[in-house]
């Protein structure tokens, strides 16, 4: 089984903390991979500013790939400002073809609208990914965005942290998502490690999504750039969240209504039942299935947690004003934020969406049975 | 050698071993009650006196001679019009198990003489091809075992319903919602639909039984089953009843029964489930409906607005059309408007290599609510044998290519595809239906299986019975003769409808639970399918398993 841990705090902390939280839940994974996503990033060796800088994350598996990456980024007009060098202990890394772990900071191009910039960043990421695939997979690119670092590697989570020297406090972040992944359906592939990322939106999941193939086919049919890859059945969770919030411009609360809609009998009693029934019909191809806890983060550093419709996966959220943790097991939350009141920990049920807003003052627990403000329709 | 003239023979002279079914009669058990001959719908058997010679040799008297024994026996007619159809009613009424038809394994010379009086062989029923179908061979092989707690088919909640009606792309739905524009009507229905069988093809008791059963499924069991009428309208009392919401009204090229329907619109208590426009059917593609004169009773004649006792062949095409596009557009829009744009309207076509172009046309028609494709294994009340056996396209690959066409356009399920034609032909109704759903159907229409399971239809793929066209249905299912249809108690049919749909619901869960699916019908979940035939696997885009 997979184990998930997320910590969000006002004061930036080392990602290694989250890996120790993962270690507390170690009985639950097989060490086949680790994915880490960091937001609200700060570097010890560089004065990073979200408004001015972009970060590219990935792995170059050969010198040639590394050179090509450099060339492509220059050609696309991205000016490099900082190249973070991990102090790598390669003895602790299973794979032997890692030439360079890439966390590079670029200057944000000026004079573009938000949408234009977002598109350009995604196009650049997709181009580099494709370039890597065309060269026998020698270049893997996880994210290219403002304020986001992603690290993915095969192996035991804490060992990977040690191998990359993540405990040296040279990188810190306000939000860290981590997933220890058991390889379930598909072959071991770096792109198949959670979290999944698209235009600032990231999710990670445990359990499998049994409705994967029809959802994937539908998303691919939309021909929206970036709706591709799908090395993992969980990748669609990130893309659905992207589709709901960025393409349909619906509030975050609607995500739950799209992926696990209420039953007709329940909607008949819901104040917005008529609209929600229509939404369920229009988005019925995005209904997920299987036991899942979906943990997501957004560019404004909000975090969310939703459960599958039958609440067949565990997940707990706990914390105190200023620091919150979401983990698949209670011991994970305990390890991440020991100085909280555990009696206030919350385990969402099938109807809940837990949102930790960017101010991190309190949890929002929203139920599907409650009405929500819908600016657009209803 | 006797002279030729003394033996009665002509080109169509047959003997019992030339017929597909041979009556076996055991004299030692027969009580001569005569029930078998009375019940035989074809009058294929008759009681007759027979004489048997018993040679006698008395050695002491040095005399030879004969004695004769007389007995009453059952004999089988060999004329084509009285040929045994293997229905087995004789054995079902026999108190002593003394009689019954057995299939003749010899080749059937009778087949060469089915066109007497110059008309090609017409019959009811099915495409007599025994053996496993492609659908029967599909296995659900993607079992969630590794990471997931298994679902419990008996205790968990399953969402099994499907959507009938046009589904808008999410962006367009939100735009129209915001602008207050028309949103196409949809229905949440059970994915197994009772396929179109007309009031005329079916007896009044059968129809009533089905409707009672459907109402019970909806109102008591909570299974939203709907049934389609077929061509020929709907009984006037049903049109004005609250049960109309369970009925898909069909309009076909003969427009039979639509005077009554249009007249009833102002008095309808509720909208029908949908309107089905029939452009073709799987059993006889390119041919219109056919109700033979035997079945045009007084009631049927009134309902259809025709004289009694005449053949009612519907034209193969609708009379409004210059092209299929024009026809589809005009008819769908007209029917939508007639019901205030509150009722999904969709066409039914026969399985064909041209199905994809019809589909692409519908995708661009904002009023089209679905597409029903009926494959070559579909049944019918009456058709030419050659149409039934040799014309059409099997449903599996036809449905699959249409679904994949929608996938390529990113519009799957916007036009829900419904599949029909041979679902449950060998009794595996849920397995067949779910295989089609995972190949991309939003639901399936089932006809023959419903007749067999709910009313005891005797037809099978060995050519048994298959006389729905002549109104002599021995079970009273497809007859308009009160003497016959009184055999069928509507309450019993209703009970069986409830049994059948309850068990389909259980079997659906038993299929979905191991696949880890419960939240929505697994439409297009082709990764769950495997088949033991590499060519079929390639054609259907599923796994080859062996």
mmCIF file of C-alpha atoms in Angstrom, chain B residues 115-444:
data_model
loop_
_atom_site.group_PDB
_atom_site.id
_atom_site.type_symbol
_atom_site.label_atom_id
_atom_site.label_comp_id
_atom_site.label_asym_id
_atom_site.label_seq_id
_atom_site.Cartn_x
_atom_site.Cartn_y
_atom_site.Cartn_z
ATOM 1 C CA UNK B 115 -40.679 -21.555 -50.374
ATOM 2 C CA UNK B 116 -43.902 -23.162 -51.402
ATOM 3 C CA UNK B 117 -46.342 -20.960 -53.316
ATOM 4 C CA UNK B 118 -43.431 -18.886 -54.503
ATOM 5 C CA UNK B 119 -42.890 -16.852 -51.359
ATOM 6 C CA UNK B 120 -39.564 -17.018 -49.668
ATOM 7 C CA UNK B 121 -39.470 -18.447 -46.171
ATOM 8 C CA UNK B 122 -40.718 -16.049 -43.528
ATOM 9 C CA UNK B 123 -40.528 -16.768 -39.855
ATOM 10 C CA UNK B 124 -40.224 -15.195 -36.457
ATOM 11 C CA UNK B 125 -37.565 -15.609 -33.865
ATOM 12 C CA UNK B 126 -33.852 -15.432 -34.236
ATOM 13 C CA UNK B 127 -30.846 -16.093 -36.349
ATOM 14 C CA UNK B 128 -30.432 -19.781 -35.532
ATOM 15 C CA UNK B 129 -26.698 -19.942 -34.884
ATOM 16 C CA UNK B 130 -26.039 -22.126 -31.889
ATOM 17 C CA UNK B 131 -22.860 -22.058 -29.848
ATOM 18 C CA UNK B 132 -21.028 -19.473 -27.807
ATOM 19 C CA UNK B 133 -21.105 -15.943 -29.124
ATOM 20 C CA UNK B 134 -18.207 -13.533 -29.005
ATOM 21 C CA UNK B 135 -19.882 -11.870 -26.042
ATOM 22 C CA UNK B 136 -20.159 -15.198 -24.219
ATOM 23 C CA UNK B 137 -16.420 -15.666 -24.596
ATOM 24 C CA UNK B 138 -15.428 -12.373 -23.022
ATOM 25 C CA UNK B 139 -14.070 -12.691 -19.485
ATOM 26 C CA UNK B 140 -13.721 -9.940 -16.904
ATOM 27 C CA UNK B 141 -10.117 -10.419 -15.984
ATOM 28 C CA UNK B 142 -8.903 -7.272 -14.308
ATOM 29 C CA UNK B 143 -9.485 -8.262 -10.724
ATOM 30 C CA UNK B 144 -8.474 -5.779 -8.032
ATOM 31 C CA UNK B 145 -6.445 -7.916 -5.687
ATOM 32 C CA UNK B 146 -3.242 -6.186 -4.808
ATOM 33 C CA UNK B 147 -3.928 -2.849 -3.212
ATOM 34 C CA UNK B 148 -7.610 -2.742 -2.634
ATOM 35 C CA UNK B 149 -10.000 -4.102 -0.154
ATOM 36 C CA UNK B 150 -12.419 -6.099 -2.279
ATOM 37 C CA UNK B 151 -15.861 -4.672 -2.700
ATOM 38 C CA UNK B 152 -18.692 -6.666 -1.223
ATOM 39 C CA UNK B 153 -21.335 -7.288 -3.840
ATOM 40 C CA UNK B 154 -23.842 -8.200 -1.160
ATOM 41 C CA UNK B 155 -23.345 -5.336 1.239
ATOM 42 C CA UNK B 156 -21.800 -2.349 -0.481
ATOM 43 C CA UNK B 157 -23.782 0.243 -2.306
ATOM 44 C CA UNK B 158 -23.510 0.143 -6.097
ATOM 45 C CA UNK B 159 -24.473 2.787 -8.576
ATOM 46 C CA UNK B 160 -25.760 0.764 -11.511
ATOM 47 C CA UNK B 161 -27.866 3.182 -13.509
ATOM 48 C CA UNK B 162 -27.058 4.773 -16.802
ATOM 49 C CA UNK B 163 -28.045 7.952 -18.589
ATOM 50 C CA UNK B 164 -30.337 8.024 -21.583
ATOM 51 C CA UNK B 165 -30.310 11.377 -23.369
ATOM 52 C CA UNK B 166 -27.823 13.865 -24.693
ATOM 53 C CA UNK B 167 -25.019 14.661 -22.298
ATOM 54 C CA UNK B 168 -23.436 18.047 -22.818
ATOM 55 C CA UNK B 169 -19.706 18.623 -22.528
ATOM 56 C CA UNK B 170 -19.132 20.114 -19.047
ATOM 57 C CA UNK B 171 -18.114 23.518 -20.419
ATOM 58 C CA UNK B 172 -21.242 23.744 -22.524
ATOM 59 C CA UNK B 173 -23.456 22.572 -19.649
ATOM 60 C CA UNK B 174 -22.128 25.351 -17.424
ATOM 61 C CA UNK B 175 -22.457 27.945 -20.164
ATOM 62 C CA UNK B 176 -26.076 27.038 -20.825
ATOM 63 C CA UNK B 177 -26.835 26.827 -17.127
ATOM 64 C CA UNK B 178 -25.488 30.324 -16.680
ATOM 65 C CA UNK B 179 -27.287 31.674 -19.714
ATOM 66 C CA UNK B 180 -30.530 29.935 -18.769
ATOM 67 C CA UNK B 181 -30.584 28.037 -22.052
ATOM 68 C CA UNK B 182 -32.125 24.669 -22.850
ATOM 69 C CA UNK B 183 -30.378 21.681 -21.375
ATOM 70 C CA UNK B 184 -31.213 18.424 -23.152
ATOM 71 C CA UNK B 185 -33.405 16.077 -21.121
ATOM 72 C CA UNK B 186 -31.804 12.975 -19.656
ATOM 73 C CA UNK B 187 -33.186 9.944 -17.863
ATOM 74 C CA UNK B 188 -31.488 7.869 -15.232
ATOM 75 C CA UNK B 189 -32.419 4.318 -16.168
ATOM 76 C CA UNK B 190 -31.368 0.743 -15.524
ATOM 77 C CA UNK B 191 -28.890 -0.218 -18.256
ATOM 78 C CA UNK B 192 -30.843 -3.337 -19.235
ATOM 79 C CA UNK B 193 -33.820 -2.101 -21.246
ATOM 80 C CA UNK B 194 -36.661 -4.293 -22.448
ATOM 81 C CA UNK B 195 -36.149 -3.922 -26.182
ATOM 82 C CA UNK B 196 -38.814 -2.869 -28.602
ATOM 83 C CA UNK B 197 -41.477 -5.503 -29.127
ATOM 84 C CA UNK B 198 -44.655 -4.085 -30.506
ATOM 85 C CA UNK B 199 -48.170 -4.218 -29.264
ATOM 86 C CA UNK B 200 -49.247 -6.407 -32.108
ATOM 87 C CA UNK B 201 -46.213 -8.600 -32.174
ATOM 88 C CA UNK B 202 -46.849 -9.357 -28.508
ATOM 89 C CA UNK B 203 -50.174 -10.490 -27.144
ATOM 90 C CA UNK B 204 -52.145 -8.155 -24.867
ATOM 91 C CA UNK B 205 -51.446 -10.391 -21.882
ATOM 92 C CA UNK B 206 -47.718 -10.411 -22.540
ATOM 93 C CA UNK B 207 -47.660 -6.671 -22.889
ATOM 94 C CA UNK B 208 -49.670 -6.151 -19.748
ATOM 95 C CA UNK B 209 -47.466 -8.553 -17.827
ATOM 96 C CA UNK B 210 -44.295 -6.776 -18.937
ATOM 97 C CA UNK B 211 -45.687 -3.388 -18.028
ATOM 98 C CA UNK B 212 -46.864 -4.611 -14.627
ATOM 99 C CA UNK B 213 -43.440 -6.103 -14.003
ATOM 100 C CA UNK B 214 -41.663 -2.927 -15.100
ATOM 101 C CA UNK B 215 -43.870 -0.812 -12.825
ATOM 102 C CA UNK B 216 -43.114 -3.178 -9.934
ATOM 103 C CA UNK B 217 -39.370 -2.969 -10.608
ATOM 104 C CA UNK B 218 -39.543 0.839 -10.557
ATOM 105 C CA UNK B 219 -41.948 1.417 -7.740
ATOM 106 C CA UNK B 220 -41.196 -1.422 -5.353
ATOM 107 C CA UNK B 221 -37.733 -2.770 -6.130
ATOM 108 C CA UNK B 222 -36.179 0.595 -7.003
ATOM 109 C CA UNK B 223 -34.800 -0.663 -10.325
ATOM 110 C CA UNK B 224 -35.611 1.991 -12.941
ATOM 111 C CA UNK B 225 -36.344 -0.405 -15.797
ATOM 112 C CA UNK B 226 -37.850 0.994 -18.968
ATOM 113 C CA UNK B 227 -39.400 -0.859 -21.896
ATOM 114 C CA UNK B 228 -39.711 0.090 -25.528
ATOM 115 C CA UNK B 229 -42.951 -0.334 -27.446
ATOM 116 C CA UNK B 230 -41.767 -1.185 -30.888
ATOM 117 C CA UNK B 231 -43.797 -0.001 -33.823
ATOM 118 C CA UNK B 232 -47.534 -0.098 -33.437
ATOM 119 C CA UNK B 233 -48.312 2.380 -30.736
ATOM 120 C CA UNK B 234 -49.307 1.881 -27.200
ATOM 121 C CA UNK B 235 -52.654 0.955 -25.638
ATOM 122 C CA UNK B 236 -54.657 4.173 -25.072
ATOM 123 C CA UNK B 237 -55.068 3.553 -21.346
ATOM 124 C CA UNK B 238 -51.308 3.300 -20.942
ATOM 125 C CA UNK B 239 -50.785 6.589 -22.761
ATOM 126 C CA UNK B 240 -52.978 8.325 -20.219
ATOM 127 C CA UNK B 241 -51.545 6.499 -17.204
ATOM 128 C CA UNK B 242 -48.691 7.394 -14.866
ATOM 129 C CA UNK B 243 -46.906 4.289 -16.179
ATOM 130 C CA UNK B 244 -46.080 6.053 -19.434
ATOM 131 C CA UNK B 245 -42.859 7.293 -17.845
ATOM 132 C CA UNK B 246 -41.524 3.737 -17.984
ATOM 133 C CA UNK B 247 -42.147 3.461 -21.708
ATOM 134 C CA UNK B 248 -40.029 4.333 -24.702
ATOM 135 C CA UNK B 249 -42.443 5.019 -27.556
ATOM 136 C CA UNK B 250 -41.174 3.886 -30.908
ATOM 137 C CA UNK B 251 -42.012 5.558 -34.178
ATOM 138 C CA UNK B 252 -41.187 3.508 -37.235
ATOM 139 C CA UNK B 253 -41.642 3.837 -40.950
ATOM 140 C CA UNK B 254 -45.271 2.650 -40.927
ATOM 141 C CA UNK B 255 -46.150 5.256 -38.267
ATOM 142 C CA UNK B 256 -48.638 2.758 -36.885
ATOM 143 C CA UNK B 257 -50.307 3.845 -33.681
ATOM 144 C CA UNK B 258 -49.125 7.436 -33.791
ATOM 145 C CA UNK B 259 -52.599 8.865 -34.399
ATOM 146 C CA UNK B 260 -53.535 7.545 -30.968
ATOM 147 C CA UNK B 261 -50.319 8.832 -29.418
ATOM 148 C CA UNK B 262 -50.590 12.340 -30.829
ATOM 149 C CA UNK B 263 -54.220 12.533 -29.779
ATOM 150 C CA UNK B 264 -53.270 11.475 -26.265
ATOM 151 C CA UNK B 265 -50.495 14.058 -25.783
ATOM 152 C CA UNK B 266 -52.734 16.716 -24.172
ATOM 153 C CA UNK B 267 -54.073 14.133 -21.737
ATOM 154 C CA UNK B 268 -50.784 12.557 -20.750
ATOM 155 C CA UNK B 269 -50.104 12.577 -17.004
ATOM 156 C CA UNK B 270 -46.370 12.314 -17.526
ATOM 157 C CA UNK B 271 -43.813 12.251 -20.310
ATOM 158 C CA UNK B 272 -42.682 8.990 -21.845
ATOM 159 C CA UNK B 273 -39.165 7.813 -20.997
ATOM 160 C CA UNK B 274 -37.983 8.535 -24.522
ATOM 161 C CA UNK B 275 -38.909 8.392 -28.180
ATOM 162 C CA UNK B 276 -37.153 5.832 -30.348
ATOM 163 C CA UNK B 277 -37.125 6.434 -34.086
ATOM 164 C CA UNK B 278 -36.601 3.142 -35.822
ATOM 165 C CA UNK B 279 -34.510 3.306 -38.957
ATOM 166 C CA UNK B 280 -33.551 -0.317 -38.899
ATOM 167 C CA UNK B 281 -33.304 -3.397 -36.799
ATOM 168 C CA UNK B 282 -30.681 -6.065 -36.493
ATOM 169 C CA UNK B 283 -32.787 -9.035 -37.470
ATOM 170 C CA UNK B 284 -33.757 -7.609 -40.858
ATOM 171 C CA UNK B 285 -31.648 -4.650 -41.855
ATOM 172 C CA UNK B 286 -33.021 -2.677 -44.746
ATOM 173 C CA UNK B 287 -36.460 -4.115 -44.234
ATOM 174 C CA UNK B 288 -39.414 -2.489 -42.548
ATOM 175 C CA UNK B 289 -41.539 -3.910 -39.776
ATOM 176 C CA UNK B 290 -43.853 -6.747 -40.624
ATOM 177 C CA UNK B 291 -47.045 -7.762 -38.888
ATOM 178 C CA UNK B 292 -48.591 -10.623 -40.769
ATOM 179 C CA UNK B 293 -52.322 -10.783 -41.308
ATOM 180 C CA UNK B 294 -52.791 -13.626 -38.855
ATOM 181 C CA UNK B 295 -52.119 -11.224 -36.036
ATOM 182 C CA UNK B 296 -54.069 -8.152 -37.159
ATOM 183 C CA UNK B 297 -56.979 -8.650 -34.792
ATOM 184 C CA UNK B 298 -59.797 -6.227 -34.144
ATOM 185 C CA UNK B 299 -57.905 -4.582 -31.287
ATOM 186 C CA UNK B 300 -54.683 -4.295 -33.248
ATOM 187 C CA UNK B 301 -56.539 -2.977 -36.289
ATOM 188 C CA UNK B 302 -58.127 -0.267 -34.152
ATOM 189 C CA UNK B 303 -54.870 0.704 -32.533
ATOM 190 C CA UNK B 304 -53.046 0.912 -35.812
ATOM 191 C CA UNK B 305 -55.909 2.452 -37.760
ATOM 192 C CA UNK B 306 -56.049 -0.305 -40.392
ATOM 193 C CA UNK B 307 -58.565 -2.950 -41.530
ATOM 194 C CA UNK B 308 -58.520 -6.322 -39.817
ATOM 195 C CA UNK B 309 -56.695 -9.303 -41.236
ATOM 196 C CA UNK B 310 -54.310 -7.648 -43.672
ATOM 197 C CA UNK B 311 -50.540 -7.886 -43.794
ATOM 198 C CA UNK B 312 -48.885 -4.755 -42.416
ATOM 199 C CA UNK B 313 -45.465 -4.401 -43.989
ATOM 200 C CA UNK B 314 -43.847 -1.089 -43.037
ATOM 201 C CA UNK B 315 -41.670 0.464 -45.716
ATOM 202 C CA UNK B 316 -37.942 -0.015 -45.307
ATOM 203 C CA UNK B 317 -37.384 3.724 -45.121
ATOM 204 C CA UNK B 318 -39.130 6.717 -43.623
ATOM 205 C CA UNK B 319 -41.203 8.641 -46.103
ATOM 206 C CA UNK B 320 -39.864 12.025 -45.053
ATOM 207 C CA UNK B 321 -36.415 11.576 -46.295
ATOM 208 C CA UNK B 322 -34.260 12.751 -49.033
ATOM 209 C CA UNK B 323 -31.213 11.689 -47.088
ATOM 210 C CA UNK B 324 -30.686 10.047 -43.758
ATOM 211 C CA UNK B 325 -29.235 13.281 -42.408
ATOM 212 C CA UNK B 326 -32.322 15.195 -43.375
ATOM 213 C CA UNK B 327 -34.623 12.553 -42.018
ATOM 214 C CA UNK B 328 -32.821 12.228 -38.738
ATOM 215 C CA UNK B 329 -32.702 15.956 -38.289
ATOM 216 C CA UNK B 330 -36.349 16.547 -39.165
ATOM 217 C CA UNK B 331 -37.737 13.642 -37.232
ATOM 218 C CA UNK B 332 -35.648 14.164 -34.126
ATOM 219 C CA UNK B 333 -36.503 17.834 -34.034
ATOM 220 C CA UNK B 334 -40.182 17.216 -34.695
ATOM 221 C CA UNK B 335 -40.486 14.594 -32.012
ATOM 222 C CA UNK B 336 -38.515 16.726 -29.556
ATOM 223 C CA UNK B 337 -40.823 19.623 -30.200
ATOM 224 C CA UNK B 338 -43.974 17.496 -29.911
ATOM 225 C CA UNK B 339 -42.982 16.646 -26.360
ATOM 226 C CA UNK B 340 -41.817 20.138 -25.422
ATOM 227 C CA UNK B 341 -38.089 19.298 -25.617
ATOM 228 C CA UNK B 342 -38.543 17.386 -22.360
ATOM 229 C CA UNK B 343 -38.118 13.882 -23.791
ATOM 230 C CA UNK B 344 -34.927 12.342 -25.208
ATOM 231 C CA UNK B 345 -35.328 11.325 -28.845
ATOM 232 C CA UNK B 346 -32.942 8.876 -30.418
ATOM 233 C CA UNK B 347 -32.678 6.700 -33.511
ATOM 234 C CA UNK B 348 -32.351 2.950 -33.682
ATOM 235 C CA UNK B 349 -30.347 1.545 -36.557
ATOM 236 C CA UNK B 350 -29.246 -1.881 -37.648
ATOM 237 C CA UNK B 351 -25.675 -2.902 -37.046
ATOM 238 C CA UNK B 352 -23.798 -1.990 -40.202
ATOM 239 C CA UNK B 353 -20.429 -0.875 -41.411
ATOM 240 C CA UNK B 354 -22.086 2.474 -42.024
ATOM 241 C CA UNK B 355 -23.147 2.889 -38.384
ATOM 242 C CA UNK B 356 -20.165 5.148 -37.759
ATOM 243 C CA UNK B 357 -21.306 7.706 -40.292
ATOM 244 C CA UNK B 358 -24.786 7.809 -38.772
ATOM 245 C CA UNK B 359 -23.131 8.346 -35.411
ATOM 246 C CA UNK B 360 -20.974 11.180 -36.658
ATOM 247 C CA UNK B 361 -24.061 12.794 -38.090
ATOM 248 C CA UNK B 362 -25.837 12.510 -34.735
ATOM 249 C CA UNK B 363 -22.915 13.975 -32.834
ATOM 250 C CA UNK B 364 -23.521 17.174 -34.748
ATOM 251 C CA UNK B 365 -27.264 17.139 -34.124
ATOM 252 C CA UNK B 366 -27.891 18.914 -30.821
ATOM 253 C CA UNK B 367 -31.256 17.207 -30.328
ATOM 254 C CA UNK B 368 -30.134 13.591 -30.763
ATOM 255 C CA UNK B 369 -30.431 11.840 -27.417
ATOM 256 C CA UNK B 370 -28.651 8.520 -28.021
ATOM 257 C CA UNK B 371 -27.970 5.912 -30.661
ATOM 258 C CA UNK B 372 -29.233 2.360 -30.453
ATOM 259 C CA UNK B 373 -27.409 -0.150 -32.644
ATOM 260 C CA UNK B 374 -29.087 -3.512 -33.147
ATOM 261 C CA UNK B 375 -26.812 -6.337 -34.250
ATOM 262 C CA UNK B 376 -27.381 -9.320 -36.485
ATOM 263 C CA UNK B 377 -28.422 -11.556 -33.596
ATOM 264 C CA UNK B 378 -31.475 -9.438 -32.875
ATOM 265 C CA UNK B 379 -34.853 -11.124 -32.921
ATOM 266 C CA UNK B 380 -38.069 -10.267 -34.667
ATOM 267 C CA UNK B 381 -41.719 -11.191 -34.811
ATOM 268 C CA UNK B 382 -41.614 -11.707 -38.549
ATOM 269 C CA UNK B 383 -38.978 -11.516 -41.216
ATOM 270 C CA UNK B 384 -37.621 -13.298 -44.212
ATOM 271 C CA UNK B 385 -35.300 -16.091 -43.184
ATOM 272 C CA UNK B 386 -32.544 -14.829 -45.433
ATOM 273 C CA UNK B 387 -32.627 -11.415 -43.771
ATOM 274 C CA UNK B 388 -32.493 -12.939 -40.352
ATOM 275 C CA UNK B 389 -29.728 -15.403 -41.048
ATOM 276 C CA UNK B 390 -27.466 -13.572 -43.410
ATOM 277 C CA UNK B 391 -28.010 -9.823 -43.300
ATOM 278 C CA UNK B 392 -26.501 -7.508 -40.764
ATOM 279 C CA UNK B 393 -23.476 -6.926 -38.614
ATOM 280 C CA UNK B 394 -22.618 -8.501 -35.269
ATOM 281 C CA UNK B 395 -22.990 -6.018 -32.450
ATOM 282 C CA UNK B 396 -19.691 -6.368 -30.583
ATOM 283 C CA UNK B 397 -17.284 -4.956 -33.150
ATOM 284 C CA UNK B 398 -19.843 -2.493 -34.495
ATOM 285 C CA UNK B 399 -20.486 -1.014 -31.077
ATOM 286 C CA UNK B 400 -16.796 -0.985 -30.270
ATOM 287 C CA UNK B 401 -15.777 0.901 -33.382
ATOM 288 C CA UNK B 402 -18.520 3.463 -32.808
ATOM 289 C CA UNK B 403 -17.384 3.955 -29.220
ATOM 290 C CA UNK B 404 -13.755 4.317 -30.247
ATOM 291 C CA UNK B 405 -14.809 6.852 -32.863
ATOM 292 C CA UNK B 406 -16.351 8.939 -30.080
ATOM 293 C CA UNK B 407 -13.245 8.424 -27.934
ATOM 294 C CA UNK B 408 -11.112 9.774 -30.750
ATOM 295 C CA UNK B 409 -13.277 12.891 -30.739
ATOM 296 C CA UNK B 410 -13.341 13.120 -26.930
ATOM 297 C CA UNK B 411 -17.130 12.824 -26.996
ATOM 298 C CA UNK B 412 -17.757 9.373 -25.601
ATOM 299 C CA UNK B 413 -21.125 9.066 -23.865
ATOM 300 C CA UNK B 414 -22.240 12.496 -25.023
ATOM 301 C CA UNK B 415 -24.331 10.468 -27.401
ATOM 302 C CA UNK B 416 -24.933 7.408 -25.222
ATOM 303 C CA UNK B 417 -24.616 4.264 -27.321
ATOM 304 C CA UNK B 418 -27.055 1.474 -26.644
ATOM 305 C CA UNK B 419 -26.392 -1.989 -27.993
ATOM 306 C CA UNK B 420 -28.751 -4.797 -28.853
ATOM 307 C CA UNK B 421 -28.835 -8.007 -30.804
ATOM 308 C CA UNK B 422 -28.143 -11.295 -29.111
ATOM 309 C CA UNK B 423 -27.739 -10.071 -25.544
ATOM 310 C CA UNK B 424 -28.458 -13.112 -23.411
ATOM 311 C CA UNK B 425 -28.942 -15.308 -26.456
ATOM 312 C CA UNK B 426 -27.447 -18.267 -24.600
ATOM 313 C CA UNK B 427 -28.795 -17.235 -21.235
ATOM 314 C CA UNK B 428 -25.814 -15.150 -20.103
ATOM 315 C CA UNK B 429 -27.719 -11.906 -20.120
ATOM 316 C CA UNK B 430 -25.791 -9.990 -17.468
ATOM 317 C CA UNK B 431 -22.405 -11.184 -18.679
ATOM 318 C CA UNK B 432 -23.256 -10.269 -22.285
ATOM 319 C CA UNK B 433 -24.675 -6.894 -21.289
ATOM 320 C CA UNK B 434 -21.754 -5.980 -19.052
ATOM 321 C CA UNK B 435 -19.283 -7.019 -21.763
ATOM 322 C CA UNK B 436 -21.007 -4.612 -24.161
ATOM 323 C CA UNK B 437 -21.031 -1.885 -21.519
ATOM 324 C CA UNK B 438 -17.303 -2.300 -20.969
ATOM 325 C CA UNK B 439 -16.804 -2.185 -24.728
ATOM 326 C CA UNK B 440 -18.502 1.203 -24.662
ATOM 327 C CA UNK B 441 -22.273 0.808 -24.514
ATOM 328 C CA UNK B 442 -24.213 2.921 -22.051
ATOM 329 C CA UNK B 443 -26.808 0.185 -21.876
ATOM 330 C CA UNK B 444 -28.314 -2.733 -23.731
#
